[in-house]
Amino acid sequence: SYLWWELVPGYSIQKITNLRGNVNDSISVLMDTDVDRSVHLNLCNINTSQCVNIYKTASKAIGGSVEWVAERIDVGGYYTQLAKFGTVEITNPSSAYAGHVYTPGNSTAYDMRSCNGATLLASTGAYHTTPYQYFDETWKAYGSKEKAC
């Protein structure tokens, strides 16, 4: 399996060729941005103790939002089927801006559906603060290959 990242605006899906991920691996992601549009991504496979650093410059100013997602990718204008990932626990999610740390506690959680909304592909669980901060993303269906919406 390979890992990928995406920065909006400016960089569509970028495959990470020098860091691998396997089923049940824990992946750590740290992203740091600056007012000059510089971006630093540090991704680590906790199970293998391997890390990679990626440095880019965003094409435009980066907005004030962060997303933690499990999603289908767009290949040639069509979404692929969603990989059967079971349940993924996203632990200690946070972002920082101007010296303040934010968590998704008061954010909106979105379930993933097919383009027409008829098929639930993945559901997002509630945000928990005990015994630690986390939320779950649970696979529900592959979905079909469909034109990107």
mmCIF file with all atom_site columns, C-alpha atoms in Angstrom:
data_model
loop_
_atom_site.group_PDB
_atom_site.id
_atom_site.type_symbol
_atom_site.label_atom_id
_atom_site.label_alt_id
_atom_site.label_comp_id
_atom_site.label_asym_id
_atom_site.label_entity_id
_atom_site.label_seq_id
_atom_site.pdbx_PDB_ins_code
_atom_site.Cartn_x
_atom_site.Cartn_y
_atom_site.Cartn_z
_atom_site.occupancy
_atom_site.B_iso_or_equiv
_atom_site.pdbx_formal_charge
_atom_site.auth_seq_id
_atom_site.auth_comp_id
_atom_site.auth_asym_id
_atom_site.auth_atom_id
_atom_site.pdbx_PDB_model_num
ATOM 1   C CA . SER A 1 1   ? 0.000   0.000  0.000   1.00 0.00 ? 1   SER A CA 1
ATOM 2   C CA . TYR A 1 2   ? 1.140   3.525  -0.583  1.00 0.00 ? 2   TYR A CA 1
ATOM 3   C CA . LEU A 1 3   ? 0.449   6.771  1.229   1.00 0.00 ? 3   LEU A CA 1
ATOM 4   C CA . TRP A 1 4   ? -0.479  10.070 -0.369  1.00 0.00 ? 4   TRP A CA 1
ATOM 5   C CA . TRP A 1 5   ? -1.105  13.665 0.590   1.00 0.00 ? 5   TRP A CA 1
ATOM 6   C CA . GLU A 1 6   ? -3.039  16.540 -0.885  1.00 0.00 ? 6   GLU A CA 1
ATOM 7   C CA . LEU A 1 7   ? -2.813  20.278 -0.264  1.00 0.00 ? 7   LEU A CA 1
ATOM 8   C CA . VAL A 1 8   ? -5.639  22.486 -1.417  1.00 0.00 ? 8   VAL A CA 1
ATOM 9   C CA . PRO A 1 9   ? -5.130  24.801 -3.170  1.00 0.00 ? 9   PRO A CA 1
ATOM 10  C CA . GLY A 1 10  ? -2.193  23.909 -5.330  1.00 0.00 ? 10  GLY A CA 1
ATOM 11  C CA . TYR A 1 11  ? -1.263  20.261 -5.074  1.00 0.00 ? 11  TYR A CA 1
ATOM 12  C CA . SER A 1 12  ? -3.560  17.469 -6.129  1.00 0.00 ? 12  SER A CA 1
ATOM 13  C CA . ILE A 1 13  ? -2.951  13.953 -4.832  1.00 0.00 ? 13  ILE A CA 1
ATOM 14  C CA . GLN A 1 14  ? 0.776   13.321 -4.407  1.00 0.00 ? 14  GLN A CA 1
ATOM 15  C CA . LYS A 1 15  ? 1.915   9.718  -4.000  1.00 0.00 ? 15  LYS A CA 1
ATOM 16  C CA . ILE A 1 16  ? 4.577   9.212  -1.317  1.00 0.00 ? 16  ILE A CA 1
ATOM 17  C CA . THR A 1 17  ? 7.090   6.813  -2.830  1.00 0.00 ? 17  THR A CA 1
ATOM 18  C CA . ASN A 1 18  ? 9.630   6.682  -0.001  1.00 0.00 ? 18  ASN A CA 1
ATOM 19  C CA . LEU A 1 19  ? 7.301   5.694  2.863   1.00 0.00 ? 19  LEU A CA 1
ATOM 20  C CA . ARG A 1 20  ? 5.063   2.626  2.908   1.00 0.00 ? 20  ARG A CA 1
ATOM 21  C CA . GLY A 1 21  ? 1.981   1.868  4.946   1.00 0.00 ? 21  GLY A CA 1
ATOM 22  C CA . ASN A 1 22  ? 0.390   -1.506 5.597   1.00 0.00 ? 22  ASN A CA 1
ATOM 23  C CA . VAL A 1 23  ? -2.859  -2.671 7.131   1.00 0.00 ? 23  VAL A CA 1
ATOM 24  C CA . ASN A 1 24  ? -2.888  -1.953 10.892  1.00 0.00 ? 24  ASN A CA 1
ATOM 25  C CA . ASP A 1 25  ? 0.085   0.428  10.721  1.00 0.00 ? 25  ASP A CA 1
ATOM 26  C CA . SER A 1 26  ? -0.143  3.630  12.757  1.00 0.00 ? 26  SER A CA 1
ATOM 27  C CA . ILE A 1 27  ? 0.718   6.740  10.762  1.00 0.00 ? 27  ILE A CA 1
ATOM 28  C CA . SER A 1 28  ? 1.626   10.056 12.372  1.00 0.00 ? 28  SER A CA 1
ATOM 29  C CA . VAL A 1 29  ? 1.182   13.292 10.410  1.00 0.00 ? 29  VAL A CA 1
ATOM 30  C CA . LEU A 1 30  ? 2.432   16.734 11.371  1.00 0.00 ? 30  LEU A CA 1
ATOM 31  C CA . MET A 1 31  ? 1.819   19.666 9.056   1.00 0.00 ? 31  MET A CA 1
ATOM 32  C CA . ASP A 1 32  ? 3.290   23.092 9.658   1.00 0.00 ? 32  ASP A CA 1
ATOM 33  C CA . THR A 1 33  ? 2.494   26.156 7.565   1.00 0.00 ? 33  THR A CA 1
ATOM 34  C CA . ASP A 1 34  ? 3.707   29.715 7.639   1.00 0.00 ? 34  ASP A CA 1
ATOM 35  C CA . VAL A 1 35  ? 2.457   33.090 6.388   1.00 0.00 ? 35  VAL A CA 1
ATOM 36  C CA . ASP A 1 36  ? 4.913   32.898 3.473   1.00 0.00 ? 36  ASP A CA 1
ATOM 37  C CA . ARG A 1 37  ? 2.908   29.868 2.203   1.00 0.00 ? 37  ARG A CA 1
ATOM 38  C CA . SER A 1 38  ? 5.702   27.405 3.077   1.00 0.00 ? 38  SER A CA 1
ATOM 39  C CA . VAL A 1 39  ? 4.440   23.968 4.047   1.00 0.00 ? 39  VAL A CA 1
ATOM 40  C CA . HIS A 1 40  ? 6.280   21.242 5.953   1.00 0.00 ? 40  HIS A CA 1
ATOM 41  C CA . LEU A 1 41  ? 4.765   17.760 6.206   1.00 0.00 ? 41  LEU A CA 1
ATOM 42  C CA . ASN A 1 42  ? 6.300   15.157 8.490   1.00 0.00 ? 42  ASN A CA 1
ATOM 43  C CA . LEU A 1 43  ? 4.808   11.683 8.040   1.00 0.00 ? 43  LEU A CA 1
ATOM 44  C CA . CYS A 1 44  ? 5.945   8.695  10.097  1.00 0.00 ? 44  CYS A CA 1
ATOM 45  C CA . ASN A 1 45  ? 5.023   5.040  10.051  1.00 0.00 ? 45  ASN A CA 1
ATOM 46  C CA . ILE A 1 46  ? 5.102   4.369  13.788  1.00 0.00 ? 46  ILE A CA 1
ATOM 47  C CA . ASN A 1 47  ? 5.301   0.587  13.253  1.00 0.00 ? 47  ASN A CA 1
ATOM 48  C CA . THR A 1 48  ? 8.442   0.728  11.086  1.00 0.00 ? 48  THR A CA 1
ATOM 49  C CA . SER A 1 49  ? 9.994   3.871  12.658  1.00 0.00 ? 49  SER A CA 1
ATOM 50  C CA . GLN A 1 50  ? 10.397  5.367  9.181   1.00 0.00 ? 50  GLN A CA 1
ATOM 51  C CA . CYS A 1 51  ? 9.631   9.009  8.492   1.00 0.00 ? 51  CYS A CA 1
ATOM 52  C CA . VAL A 1 52  ? 9.642   11.338 5.528   1.00 0.00 ? 52  VAL A CA 1
ATOM 53  C CA . ASN A 1 53  ? 9.690   15.133 5.365   1.00 0.00 ? 53  ASN A CA 1
ATOM 54  C CA . ILE A 1 54  ? 8.068   17.017 2.509   1.00 0.00 ? 54  ILE A CA 1
ATOM 55  C CA . TYR A 1 55  ? 8.618   20.727 1.883   1.00 0.00 ? 55  TYR A CA 1
ATOM 56  C CA . LYS A 1 56  ? 6.430   22.687 -0.549  1.00 0.00 ? 56  LYS A CA 1
ATOM 57  C CA . THR A 1 57  ? 5.179   26.194 -1.183  1.00 0.00 ? 57  THR A CA 1
ATOM 58  C CA . ALA A 1 58  ? 1.426   26.618 -1.552  1.00 0.00 ? 58  ALA A CA 1
ATOM 59  C CA . SER A 1 59  ? 0.247   28.409 -4.686  1.00 0.00 ? 59  SER A CA 1
ATOM 60  C CA . LYS A 1 60  ? -2.151  30.572 -2.657  1.00 0.00 ? 60  LYS A CA 1
ATOM 61  C CA . ALA A 1 61  ? -2.677  31.423 0.979   1.00 0.00 ? 61  ALA A CA 1
ATOM 62  C CA . ILE A 1 62  ? -3.729  28.394 2.982   1.00 0.00 ? 62  ILE A CA 1
ATOM 63  C CA . GLY A 1 63  ? -7.155  28.611 4.576   1.00 0.00 ? 63  GLY A CA 1
ATOM 64  C CA . GLY A 1 64  ? -7.894  28.177 8.234   1.00 0.00 ? 64  GLY A CA 1
ATOM 65  C CA . SER A 1 65  ? -9.236  24.637 8.159   1.00 0.00 ? 65  SER A CA 1
ATOM 66  C CA . VAL A 1 66  ? -7.915  21.122 8.661   1.00 0.00 ? 66  VAL A CA 1
ATOM 67  C CA . GLU A 1 67  ? -9.475  17.852 7.552   1.00 0.00 ? 67  GLU A CA 1
ATOM 68  C CA . TRP A 1 68  ? -8.843  14.301 8.700   1.00 0.00 ? 68  TRP A CA 1
ATOM 69  C CA . VAL A 1 69  ? -10.301 12.100 5.998   1.00 0.00 ? 69  VAL A CA 1
ATOM 70  C CA . ALA A 1 70  ? -10.579 8.635  4.578   1.00 0.00 ? 70  ALA A CA 1
ATOM 71  C CA . GLU A 1 71  ? -11.636 9.045  0.983   1.00 0.00 ? 71  GLU A CA 1
ATOM 72  C CA . ARG A 1 72  ? -11.805 7.732  -2.554  1.00 0.00 ? 72  ARG A CA 1
ATOM 73  C CA . ILE A 1 73  ? -9.465  9.283  -5.052  1.00 0.00 ? 73  ILE A CA 1
ATOM 74  C CA . ASP A 1 74  ? -10.289 10.773 -8.442  1.00 0.00 ? 74  ASP A CA 1
ATOM 75  C CA . VAL A 1 75  ? -8.559  8.929  -11.275 1.00 0.00 ? 75  VAL A CA 1
ATOM 76  C CA . GLY A 1 76  ? -9.172  10.370 -14.715 1.00 0.00 ? 76  GLY A CA 1
ATOM 77  C CA . GLY A 1 77  ? -12.396 12.083 -13.641 1.00 0.00 ? 77  GLY A CA 1
ATOM 78  C CA . TYR A 1 78  ? -13.850 9.011  -11.902 1.00 0.00 ? 78  TYR A CA 1
ATOM 79  C CA . TYR A 1 79  ? -13.854 8.062  -8.246  1.00 0.00 ? 79  TYR A CA 1
ATOM 80  C CA . THR A 1 80  ? -12.366 4.681  -7.444  1.00 0.00 ? 80  THR A CA 1
ATOM 81  C CA . GLN A 1 81  ? -14.105 2.247  -5.137  1.00 0.00 ? 81  GLN A CA 1
ATOM 82  C CA . LEU A 1 82  ? -13.454 2.929  -1.463  1.00 0.00 ? 82  LEU A CA 1
ATOM 83  C CA . ALA A 1 83  ? -10.853 0.592  0.036   1.00 0.00 ? 83  ALA A CA 1
ATOM 84  C CA . LYS A 1 84  ? -12.228 -1.689 2.765   1.00 0.00 ? 84  LYS A CA 1
ATOM 85  C CA . PHE A 1 85  ? -10.372 -0.170 5.690   1.00 0.00 ? 85  PHE A CA 1
ATOM 86  C CA . GLY A 1 86  ? -12.544 -1.400 8.566   1.00 0.00 ? 86  GLY A CA 1
ATOM 87  C CA . THR A 1 87  ? -12.551 1.144  11.385  1.00 0.00 ? 87  THR A CA 1
ATOM 88  C CA . VAL A 1 88  ? -9.783  3.724  11.654  1.00 0.00 ? 88  VAL A CA 1
ATOM 89  C CA . GLU A 1 89  ? -9.236  5.520  14.943  1.00 0.00 ? 89  GLU A CA 1
ATOM 90  C CA . ILE A 1 90  ? -7.897  9.037  14.510  1.00 0.00 ? 90  ILE A CA 1
ATOM 91  C CA . THR A 1 91  ? -6.185  9.898  17.790  1.00 0.00 ? 91  THR A CA 1
ATOM 92  C CA . ASN A 1 92  ? -5.213  13.237 19.256  1.00 0.00 ? 92  ASN A CA 1
ATOM 93  C CA . PRO A 1 93  ? -6.323  15.291 16.247  1.00 0.00 ? 93  PRO A CA 1
ATOM 94  C CA . SER A 1 94  ? -5.493  18.965 16.630  1.00 0.00 ? 94  SER A CA 1
ATOM 95  C CA . SER A 1 95  ? -4.391  22.015 14.720  1.00 0.00 ? 95  SER A CA 1
ATOM 96  C CA . ALA A 1 96  ? -2.692  25.191 15.852  1.00 0.00 ? 96  ALA A CA 1
ATOM 97  C CA . TYR A 1 97  ? -3.032  28.750 14.644  1.00 0.00 ? 97  TYR A CA 1
ATOM 98  C CA . ALA A 1 98  ? -1.660  31.957 16.153  1.00 0.00 ? 98  ALA A CA 1
ATOM 99  C CA . GLY A 1 99  ? -0.604  30.180 19.332  1.00 0.00 ? 99  GLY A CA 1
ATOM 100 C CA . HIS A 1 100 ? -3.969  28.485 19.942  1.00 0.00 ? 100 HIS A CA 1
ATOM 101 C CA . VAL A 1 101 ? -4.559  24.725 19.662  1.00 0.00 ? 101 VAL A CA 1
ATOM 102 C CA . TYR A 1 102 ? -7.873  23.569 18.224  1.00 0.00 ? 102 TYR A CA 1
ATOM 103 C CA . THR A 1 103 ? -9.504  20.138 18.313  1.00 0.00 ? 103 THR A CA 1
ATOM 104 C CA . PRO A 1 104 ? -12.460 18.851 16.273  1.00 0.00 ? 104 PRO A CA 1
ATOM 105 C CA . GLY A 1 105 ? -14.704 18.851 19.368  1.00 0.00 ? 105 GLY A CA 1
ATOM 106 C CA . ASN A 1 106 ? -16.986 21.578 18.054  1.00 0.00 ? 106 ASN A CA 1
ATOM 107 C CA . SER A 1 107 ? -16.553 20.793 14.367  1.00 0.00 ? 107 SER A CA 1
ATOM 108 C CA . THR A 1 108 ? -18.930 19.197 11.913  1.00 0.00 ? 108 THR A CA 1
ATOM 109 C CA . ALA A 1 109 ? -18.444 15.506 11.129  1.00 0.00 ? 109 ALA A CA 1
ATOM 110 C CA . TYR A 1 110 ? -19.431 14.337 7.665   1.00 0.00 ? 110 TYR A CA 1
ATOM 111 C CA . ASP A 1 111 ? -20.284 10.841 6.507   1.00 0.00 ? 111 ASP A CA 1
ATOM 112 C CA . MET A 1 112 ? -19.052 9.801  3.053   1.00 0.00 ? 112 MET A CA 1
ATOM 113 C CA . ARG A 1 113 ? -21.746 8.985  0.520   1.00 0.00 ? 113 ARG A CA 1
ATOM 114 C CA . SER A 1 114 ? -21.880 8.159  -3.173  1.00 0.00 ? 114 SER A CA 1
ATOM 115 C CA . CYS A 1 115 ? -22.307 11.157 -5.470  1.00 0.00 ? 115 CYS A CA 1
ATOM 116 C CA . ASN A 1 116 ? -26.089 10.745 -5.613  1.00 0.00 ? 116 ASN A CA 1
ATOM 117 C CA . GLY A 1 117 ? -26.217 10.323 -1.815  1.00 0.00 ? 117 GLY A CA 1
ATOM 118 C CA . ALA A 1 118 ? -27.908 6.911  -1.977  1.00 0.00 ? 118 ALA A CA 1
ATOM 119 C CA . THR A 1 119 ? -25.031 4.770  -0.649  1.00 0.00 ? 119 THR A CA 1
ATOM 120 C CA . LEU A 1 120 ? -23.341 5.319  2.709   1.00 0.00 ? 120 LEU A CA 1
ATOM 121 C CA . LEU A 1 121 ? -19.643 4.547  2.132   1.00 0.00 ? 121 LEU A CA 1
ATOM 122 C CA . ALA A 1 122 ? -18.120 5.517  5.485   1.00 0.00 ? 122 ALA A CA 1
ATOM 123 C CA . SER A 1 123 ? -19.448 6.969  8.715   1.00 0.00 ? 123 SER A CA 1
ATOM 124 C CA . THR A 1 124 ? -17.759 9.275  11.201  1.00 0.00 ? 124 THR A CA 1
ATOM 125 C CA . GLY A 1 125 ? -18.177 8.569  14.897  1.00 0.00 ? 125 GLY A CA 1
ATOM 126 C CA . ALA A 1 126 ? -18.507 11.060 17.711  1.00 0.00 ? 126 ALA A CA 1
ATOM 127 C CA . TYR A 1 127 ? -15.500 12.968 19.022  1.00 0.00 ? 127 TYR A CA 1
ATOM 128 C CA . HIS A 1 128 ? -14.358 11.632 22.423  1.00 0.00 ? 128 HIS A CA 1
ATOM 129 C CA . THR A 1 129 ? -12.145 13.306 24.998  1.00 0.00 ? 129 THR A CA 1
ATOM 130 C CA . THR A 1 130 ? -11.770 10.402 27.450  1.00 0.00 ? 130 THR A CA 1
ATOM 131 C CA . PRO A 1 131 ? -9.709  8.367  27.985  1.00 0.00 ? 131 PRO A CA 1
ATOM 132 C CA . TYR A 1 132 ? -7.947  10.382 25.232  1.00 0.00 ? 132 TYR A CA 1
ATOM 133 C CA . GLN A 1 133 ? -8.996  12.483 22.214  1.00 0.00 ? 133 GLN A CA 1
ATOM 134 C CA . TYR A 1 134 ? -10.198 10.483 19.221  1.00 0.00 ? 134 TYR A CA 1
ATOM 135 C CA . PHE A 1 135 ? -12.897 9.774  16.684  1.00 0.00 ? 135 PHE A CA 1
ATOM 136 C CA . ASP A 1 136 ? -13.540 6.794  14.424  1.00 0.00 ? 136 ASP A CA 1
ATOM 137 C CA . GLU A 1 137 ? -14.101 6.499  10.684  1.00 0.00 ? 137 GLU A CA 1
ATOM 138 C CA . THR A 1 138 ? -15.845 3.227  9.740   1.00 0.00 ? 138 THR A CA 1
ATOM 139 C CA . TRP A 1 139 ? -15.999 1.630  6.282   1.00 0.00 ? 139 TRP A CA 1
ATOM 140 C CA . LYS A 1 140 ? -19.530 0.714  5.164   1.00 0.00 ? 140 LYS A CA 1
ATOM 141 C CA . ALA A 1 141 ? -19.403 -0.051 1.411   1.00 0.00 ? 141 ALA A CA 1
ATOM 142 C CA . TYR A 1 142 ? -17.088 -0.102 -1.613  1.00 0.00 ? 142 TYR A CA 1
ATOM 143 C CA . GLY A 1 143 ? -19.378 2.062  -3.710  1.00 0.00 ? 143 GLY A CA 1
ATOM 144 C CA . SER A 1 144 ? -19.169 1.931  -7.459  1.00 0.00 ? 144 SER A CA 1
ATOM 145 C CA . LYS A 1 145 ? -16.753 3.571  -9.852  1.00 0.00 ? 145 LYS A CA 1
ATOM 146 C CA . GLU A 1 146 ? -18.595 6.793  -10.694 1.00 0.00 ? 146 GLU A CA 1
ATOM 147 C CA . LYS A 1 147 ? -17.952 10.102 -12.382 1.00 0.00 ? 147 LYS A CA 1
ATOM 148 C CA . ALA A 1 148 ? -16.438 12.521 -9.900  1.00 0.00 ? 148 ALA A CA 1
ATOM 149 C CA . CYS A 1 149 ? -19.049 14.868 -8.465  1.00 0.00 ? 149 CYS A CA 1
#
